[in-house]
Every structure is written in C-alpha cells, then in structure tokens.
C-alpha cells in the first residue's frame, strides 16, 4: 500500500522518497499467502478488493512487471450446519457489495473442485479469486519506483518525525535528517508507534499468522479454497507446492517479529487442509513461516489524513490487504495530489483512542 502510494505520487510529479528499514515489501506485503480473494475480504471492502484484484491481474501494465498473479475460481466451503448458516450470511452481504459470488450445492462444488471432500454441505463460488507470488512484490515495486524517479532507501531506519513550521523533519538512525512537506505513514503493525511520533494514539492490534508450504506434488486442486469460518485458505502453485494458511496464530509481536510457531496450531491447520482436500494426506510439510498482520478496533483500514496533523497521512491495517492494497495506495495518492479519490477513504479519526486508562477497547468485527 505504501509503495503504491509512493509510486503514484512520484508519477504525479511529487518529489518522493520511500524509506524502509529492510528490503522493500518484505514485511506483511512479502510474506503473506498471496491470496487474491473476495470470499475472505470484509464486505465493506469488496468494491476496493475488486479494483485491487484487477490491478494485480494487470500488474505488468502499470507496475512494469508482474508478480505471477493468476485468476482462478474460488470456493468458500461449509461442512457443518453452523458453517452453512455463516456461509449463506457472508455470501449475501458480499453479493450486496458487488461480489460475483453464487451459492452452489455439493455436486456443483465438486464439479468445480473434484478433489473436495464429499462431506461438503454447501459452497460459495466466486469466479474472480486468485493468487500471486507475494515474494516477488518488492522487486517489482523497486524497479517501478526507481523508474518513476523516487528516492528508494532500503535498510534505512526512521527514528522519529518532528513537526516543523513548513512540514516535517524525518530523523534517521545515524543522525541524518530529511525535510519533507508531507509524510505518509505505512508501517503495518508498527503504525501505532509511528503515529505516536506525531502525538496521535490509535490502537493497532498485531496478529501473528502462521503459514505452511508443502513439498511439490502432482496437481490436487485448481481453485482457491477457504472455509466459511475463516480458519483455512488453500491454494496450489504452478510449481506443485500447496500453501496452507487461515490465520492460525504463532508467537511474536511488533518488537520480536514472528518468532515461533505453535505446533498445536500447525497440526490443526494442516488437519483442516487434509480434511478439505484428502489427497494432501500423502504430502509432507516443507516450510513454516510467520507474518504479522495489523488490525484496527473495527477491522477496517486506516486510510486518510492523520487527525490534527496537516500534511501527514496514514495507510494500512487493511483486512485481506494484499488483495486491495494497490487500489488503496492509488486512492491515497489521488487524495494527496489534490484529486477526488475514486472511492471513499477510511477516516482514521474514527479510531482515536479515547478509552480511559485500564478500560479495554471493545471489538466489533464486521462481516
């Protein structure tokens, strides 16, 4: 998201520097499952996800090189009565937001995905799901940003940002400072800390998602699969590996990063994958890694002006953010460049922390 905003700002004629403490797009943008999905996107974000999905499929046109994006069908599945009720509810609210999702019976679901467990009760089918190689994201953006004239600084750590009479002073590790008229904060689970540099407190929750990839095997599936309760995402890449996700939690935090997998959660995630596609029981796990995902109190994005700080902007905490991320970044760039964004932003001011000390913030997670 931050890289897309920087790219379109640079192309819009603004002198742009992008600062990343590591290689570009190697945090959440580079280690997520690469799923491009409407099934797992919050209903309110469906119009954004559709435009983001379109951008990924045409990445070579606007980014200059692709990220191995593929458009495939997607199925969200129900194996229990409770999952079926949830599946129907989730499908209807997404249809209302424009998602091309249809409810199908078990026979039709197994025609679409022959390897499915016959115990499936019902499915929601979407013709425009897909996936990309998240690992390729940073390389693609780096080339595009440099070509656009942006000053790309990888391996550079920002220690703080001070407000000045004409804008901001960005303080770098090592003592260097940069003067800027505007700043965009795009730091995922670190956004709460970064907003603190400007005296703004918005709580950002850190999720530590575990992901598993198998050894290469013969084709066992051809769609992107998920479960209505959100505990599984499953896809097979062209090289034969199968990526298993679903938000099962590991150990870590914004200071340590993703530190350690929880074996019981790995077993649960893999058992669920094998239940959905029984052919996976014959394969072996090749690698496990962790990725940090940011989430706000209402599970909707931070996208817009930093409250009370003219010239400062924030972008992040987008559920299923890899799908809609490019579109979100483009919208913010339009806003900063003075144009009317093609879709509405998500005002961060709604999330200003006004909770008295010692009182927990309630969570109201939308569908």
XYZ file of C-alpha atoms in Angstrom:
367
model
C 0.000 0.000 0.000
C 2.714 2.456 0.950
C 4.776 1.573 -2.115
C 1.772 2.043 -4.388
C 1.030 5.430 -2.872
C 4.686 6.446 -3.326
C 4.690 5.204 -6.906
C 1.634 7.190 -7.946
C 2.846 10.274 -6.059
C 6.141 10.115 -7.944
C 4.346 9.625 -11.235
C 2.087 12.549 -10.306
C 5.098 14.861 -10.224
C 5.772 14.941 -6.490
C 9.357 14.616 -5.244
C 9.132 11.329 -3.352
C 11.425 9.405 -1.019
C 10.447 5.940 0.220
C 12.206 4.803 3.402
C 12.095 1.163 4.540
C 14.125 -0.290 7.382
C 14.541 -3.546 5.433
C 14.215 -4.639 1.818
C 11.136 -3.213 0.144
C 7.869 -5.088 0.802
C 9.450 -7.801 2.940
C 7.165 -7.493 5.948
C 3.445 -8.315 5.579
C 3.469 -7.495 1.853
C 6.144 -10.097 1.146
C 5.333 -12.985 3.481
C 1.549 -13.240 3.271
C -0.238 -16.063 1.427
C -0.613 -14.014 -1.752
C -4.321 -14.795 -1.874
C -6.428 -12.522 -4.066
C -9.868 -13.123 -2.654
C -13.326 -11.684 -2.261
C -14.502 -14.531 -0.025
C -12.147 -13.546 2.804
C -12.426 -9.766 2.382
C -14.642 -7.742 4.728
C -17.925 -6.930 2.979
C -17.357 -3.173 3.215
C -14.064 -3.600 1.344
C -15.430 -5.657 -1.583
C -15.521 -2.736 -4.080
C -11.900 -1.938 -3.166
C -10.845 -5.580 -3.429
C -12.375 -5.912 -6.897
C -10.353 -2.939 -8.143
C -7.238 -4.262 -6.387
C -7.744 -7.681 -7.968
C -7.961 -6.009 -11.381
C -4.738 -4.092 -10.729
C -2.824 -7.257 -9.774
C -4.004 -9.065 -12.899
C -2.743 -6.126 -14.997
C 0.420 -5.521 -12.960
C 2.709 -5.637 -15.986
C 0.800 -2.699 -17.472
C 1.026 -0.279 -14.507
C 3.864 -1.758 -12.427
C 6.164 -2.661 -15.298
C 6.490 -6.318 -14.331
C 4.203 -8.992 -12.973
C 4.038 -10.750 -9.619
C 2.895 -14.110 -11.052
C -0.742 -13.172 -10.467
C -3.257 -15.784 -11.572
C -7.013 -15.560 -11.833
C -8.698 -18.756 -10.686
C -12.074 -19.617 -9.264
C -12.577 -19.560 -5.508
C -14.747 -21.681 -3.235
C -15.694 -20.968 0.353
C -16.907 -24.176 1.990
C -19.261 -25.355 4.703
C -19.018 -28.801 6.332
C -21.332 -28.225 9.310
C -24.757 -26.681 9.790
C -23.251 -23.716 11.621
C -20.721 -23.151 8.821
C -23.529 -23.347 6.262
C -25.520 -20.641 8.048
C -22.406 -18.463 8.191
C -21.583 -19.190 4.535
C -25.023 -18.020 3.393
C -24.856 -14.885 5.521
C -21.369 -13.968 4.326
C -22.234 -14.642 0.674
C -25.313 -12.405 0.811
C -23.559 -9.391 2.314
C -20.748 -9.710 -0.240
C -23.199 -10.038 -3.116
C -24.833 -6.811 -1.902
C -21.452 -5.092 -2.227
C -20.988 -6.313 -5.806
C -19.024 -9.545 -5.360
C -19.813 -12.088 -8.107
C -20.440 -14.855 -5.571
C -23.011 -17.642 -6.038
C -24.125 -20.339 -3.618
C -23.742 -23.839 -5.092
C -24.698 -27.328 -3.911
C -22.174 -30.098 -3.151
C -22.472 -31.654 -6.611
C -21.636 -28.378 -8.339
C -18.853 -27.668 -5.847
C -17.165 -30.989 -6.679
C -17.557 -30.306 -10.404
C -15.593 -27.085 -9.847
C -13.071 -28.726 -7.494
C -13.077 -32.532 -7.999
C -10.617 -33.151 -5.154
C -13.019 -31.839 -2.489
C -14.051 -33.973 0.455
C -17.527 -35.387 -0.427
C -18.720 -34.343 3.034
C -19.023 -30.706 1.904
C -22.588 -29.459 2.574
C -22.595 -26.248 0.523
C -20.195 -23.799 -1.090
C -19.988 -20.207 -2.255
C -18.353 -19.856 -5.660
C -16.539 -16.757 -6.918
C -15.207 -16.573 -10.446
C -12.570 -13.921 -9.744
C -10.458 -15.181 -6.884
C -6.796 -15.938 -7.477
C -3.315 -15.599 -6.081
C 0.074 -14.030 -6.696
C 3.629 -14.565 -5.503
C 3.975 -12.147 -2.590
C 7.716 -12.781 -2.631
C 8.015 -11.008 -5.986
C 6.228 -7.861 -4.786
C 9.220 -5.888 -3.537
C 11.324 -6.466 -6.622
C 8.536 -5.309 -8.905
C 7.882 -2.158 -6.875
C 11.546 -1.271 -6.545
C 12.046 -1.185 -10.302
C 8.854 0.820 -10.820
C 9.713 3.365 -8.113
C 13.232 3.924 -9.405
C 11.916 4.296 -12.960
C 9.438 6.911 -11.665
C 12.269 8.930 -10.102
C 11.567 8.089 -6.465
C 14.421 8.065 -3.949
C 14.240 4.488 -2.619
C 16.111 3.964 0.651
C 16.134 0.339 1.788
C 17.804 -0.697 5.040
C 17.233 2.792 6.451
C 15.576 3.205 9.832
C 13.450 6.181 10.815
C 13.835 7.040 14.499
C 11.172 9.722 14.630
C 9.346 12.543 12.866
C 9.178 16.107 14.172
C 6.710 18.730 13.037
C 8.255 21.980 11.825
C 6.891 25.279 10.588
C 6.980 24.169 6.951
C 6.331 20.476 7.285
C 8.321 17.724 8.949
C 11.839 16.647 9.837
C 12.410 12.908 9.480
C 15.141 11.740 11.858
C 17.132 8.762 10.606
C 19.288 6.319 12.500
C 22.846 7.602 12.283
C 21.861 11.241 12.643
C 20.792 12.121 9.112
C 17.639 14.202 8.774
C 15.306 14.708 5.855
C 12.965 17.675 5.376
C 9.527 16.904 3.953
C 6.394 18.953 3.329
C 4.252 15.833 3.620
C 4.708 12.387 5.160
C 2.837 9.123 4.607
C 2.987 6.523 7.375
C 2.696 2.964 6.029
C 4.018 0.583 8.624
C 1.532 -2.251 9.226
C 1.637 -3.417 12.851
C 4.093 -0.613 13.624
C 1.603 2.122 12.700
C 0.542 2.691 16.310
C 4.157 3.502 17.194
C 4.661 5.632 14.074
C 1.514 7.663 14.734
C 2.904 8.255 18.212
C 5.771 10.219 16.638
C 3.121 12.792 15.699
C 1.362 12.684 19.054
C -1.588 10.616 17.805
C -2.723 7.421 19.532
C -4.698 4.882 17.539
C -4.509 1.281 18.830
C -3.384 -1.302 16.254
C -3.636 -4.999 17.087
C -0.901 -7.396 15.966
C -1.878 -10.816 14.573
C 0.905 -13.408 14.163
C -0.231 -15.605 11.286
C 1.366 -18.995 10.601
C 1.773 -20.221 7.026
C 2.782 -23.654 5.746
C 4.002 -24.738 2.333
C 4.220 -28.372 1.241
C 6.709 -30.181 -0.926
C 5.990 -30.249 -4.659
C 3.266 -32.706 -5.559
C 1.144 -33.563 -8.565
C -1.896 -31.317 -9.106
C -4.517 -31.949 -6.407
C -6.583 -28.761 -6.695
C -7.244 -25.938 -9.140
C -9.127 -23.299 -7.128
C -8.523 -21.077 -4.108
C -10.292 -22.696 -1.158
C -11.421 -21.323 2.171
C -13.752 -22.305 4.986
C -16.728 -20.138 5.896
C -15.381 -19.703 9.433
C -12.145 -18.218 8.053
C -9.838 -20.871 9.504
C -8.392 -22.083 6.199
C -7.023 -20.724 2.954
C -5.563 -23.189 0.487
C -4.074 -22.992 -2.967
C -1.624 -24.891 -5.206
C 1.023 -23.004 -7.159
C 2.230 -23.905 -10.641
C 5.391 -25.485 -9.180
C 3.254 -28.037 -7.325
C 3.629 -26.676 -3.795
C 0.469 -26.114 -1.744
C 0.237 -23.102 0.555
C -1.839 -23.557 3.708
C -2.995 -20.572 5.752
C -6.030 -19.400 7.655
C -4.862 -17.095 10.395
C -3.771 -19.740 12.909
C -1.659 -17.850 15.401
C 2.017 -18.156 16.300
C 4.206 -16.317 18.802
C 5.582 -12.853 18.166
C 4.922 -9.136 18.446
C 5.984 -5.891 16.744
C 9.295 -5.867 18.650
C 10.311 -9.503 18.089
C 8.577 -10.041 14.776
C 7.215 -13.519 14.078
C 9.304 -15.571 16.482
C 7.939 -19.088 16.922
C 5.236 -21.338 15.518
C 2.804 -23.073 17.845
C 2.872 -26.816 16.991
C -0.724 -27.449 18.064
C -1.915 -24.701 15.728
C 0.152 -26.100 12.859
C -1.390 -29.529 13.386
C -4.897 -28.073 13.494
C -4.339 -26.028 10.327
C -2.874 -28.987 8.405
C -5.590 -31.392 9.569
C -8.221 -28.958 8.321
C -6.447 -28.708 4.946
C -6.311 -32.506 4.661
C -9.990 -32.721 5.584
C -10.893 -30.372 2.728
C -8.549 -31.951 0.115
C -7.948 -35.562 1.232
C -5.136 -36.031 -1.331
C -2.969 -33.751 0.830
C -2.619 -36.536 3.393
C 0.062 -38.066 1.154
C 2.310 -34.995 1.132
C 4.809 -33.511 3.583
C 5.271 -30.069 5.072
C 8.335 -28.299 3.613
C 8.497 -24.973 5.445
C 6.703 -22.846 8.041
C 6.930 -19.086 8.468
C 5.151 -16.307 10.324
C 3.792 -12.961 9.174
C 2.471 -10.031 11.185
C -0.927 -8.623 10.268
C -2.300 -5.329 11.604
C -5.918 -4.909 12.625
C -7.830 -1.906 13.916
C -10.616 -1.998 16.502
C -13.302 -2.084 13.795
C -11.248 -4.251 11.378
C -11.421 -1.546 8.725
C -8.489 0.379 7.236
C -6.528 3.388 8.310
C -6.654 5.408 5.097
C -6.520 9.180 5.042
C -5.310 12.210 6.978
C -3.566 11.800 10.313
C -6.031 13.502 12.704
C -4.933 17.002 13.668
C -1.657 16.896 11.725
C -1.948 18.719 8.361
C 0.340 17.232 5.726
C 0.534 13.795 7.355
C -1.259 10.734 6.017
C -1.597 7.097 7.072
C -2.365 3.878 5.190
C -2.601 0.333 6.490
C -4.431 -2.225 8.620
C -6.489 -3.423 5.663
C -8.092 -6.840 6.138
C -7.033 -9.099 3.235
C -4.835 -6.143 2.391
C -2.787 -7.864 -0.278
C -5.883 -8.047 -2.499
C -6.984 -4.432 -2.215
C -3.630 -2.868 -1.283
C -2.696 -1.427 -4.685
C -6.083 0.223 -5.040
C -5.917 1.661 -1.528
C -2.488 3.137 -2.291
C -3.726 4.661 -5.501
C -6.700 6.274 -3.734
C -4.448 7.859 -1.122
C -2.138 9.210 -3.827
C -5.134 10.779 -5.579
C -6.131 12.446 -2.295
C -2.628 13.795 -1.613
C -2.270 15.076 -5.173
C -5.459 17.095 -4.762
C -7.791 14.993 -6.869
C -11.055 13.491 -5.668
C -10.407 9.811 -4.823
C -12.422 7.426 -6.986
C -13.733 5.742 -3.810
C -14.095 6.932 -0.254
C -11.227 6.833 2.243
C -11.467 5.488 5.806
C -11.008 8.428 8.169
C -8.503 7.448 10.883
C -10.097 9.960 13.270
C -12.886 7.439 13.973
C -10.319 5.290 15.791
C -8.735 7.893 18.032
C -8.133 6.246 21.382
C -10.402 7.905 23.940
C -10.583 4.878 26.205
C -9.923 5.705 29.873
C -6.821 4.034 31.269
C -7.493 0.487 32.478
C -10.591 0.004 30.333
C -10.317 -2.352 27.365
C -11.472 -1.271 23.939
C -14.389 -3.382 22.720
C -14.055 -5.192 19.404
C -16.834 -5.012 16.852
C -15.629 -7.088 13.932
C -17.843 -6.692 10.848
C -18.583 -9.465 8.355
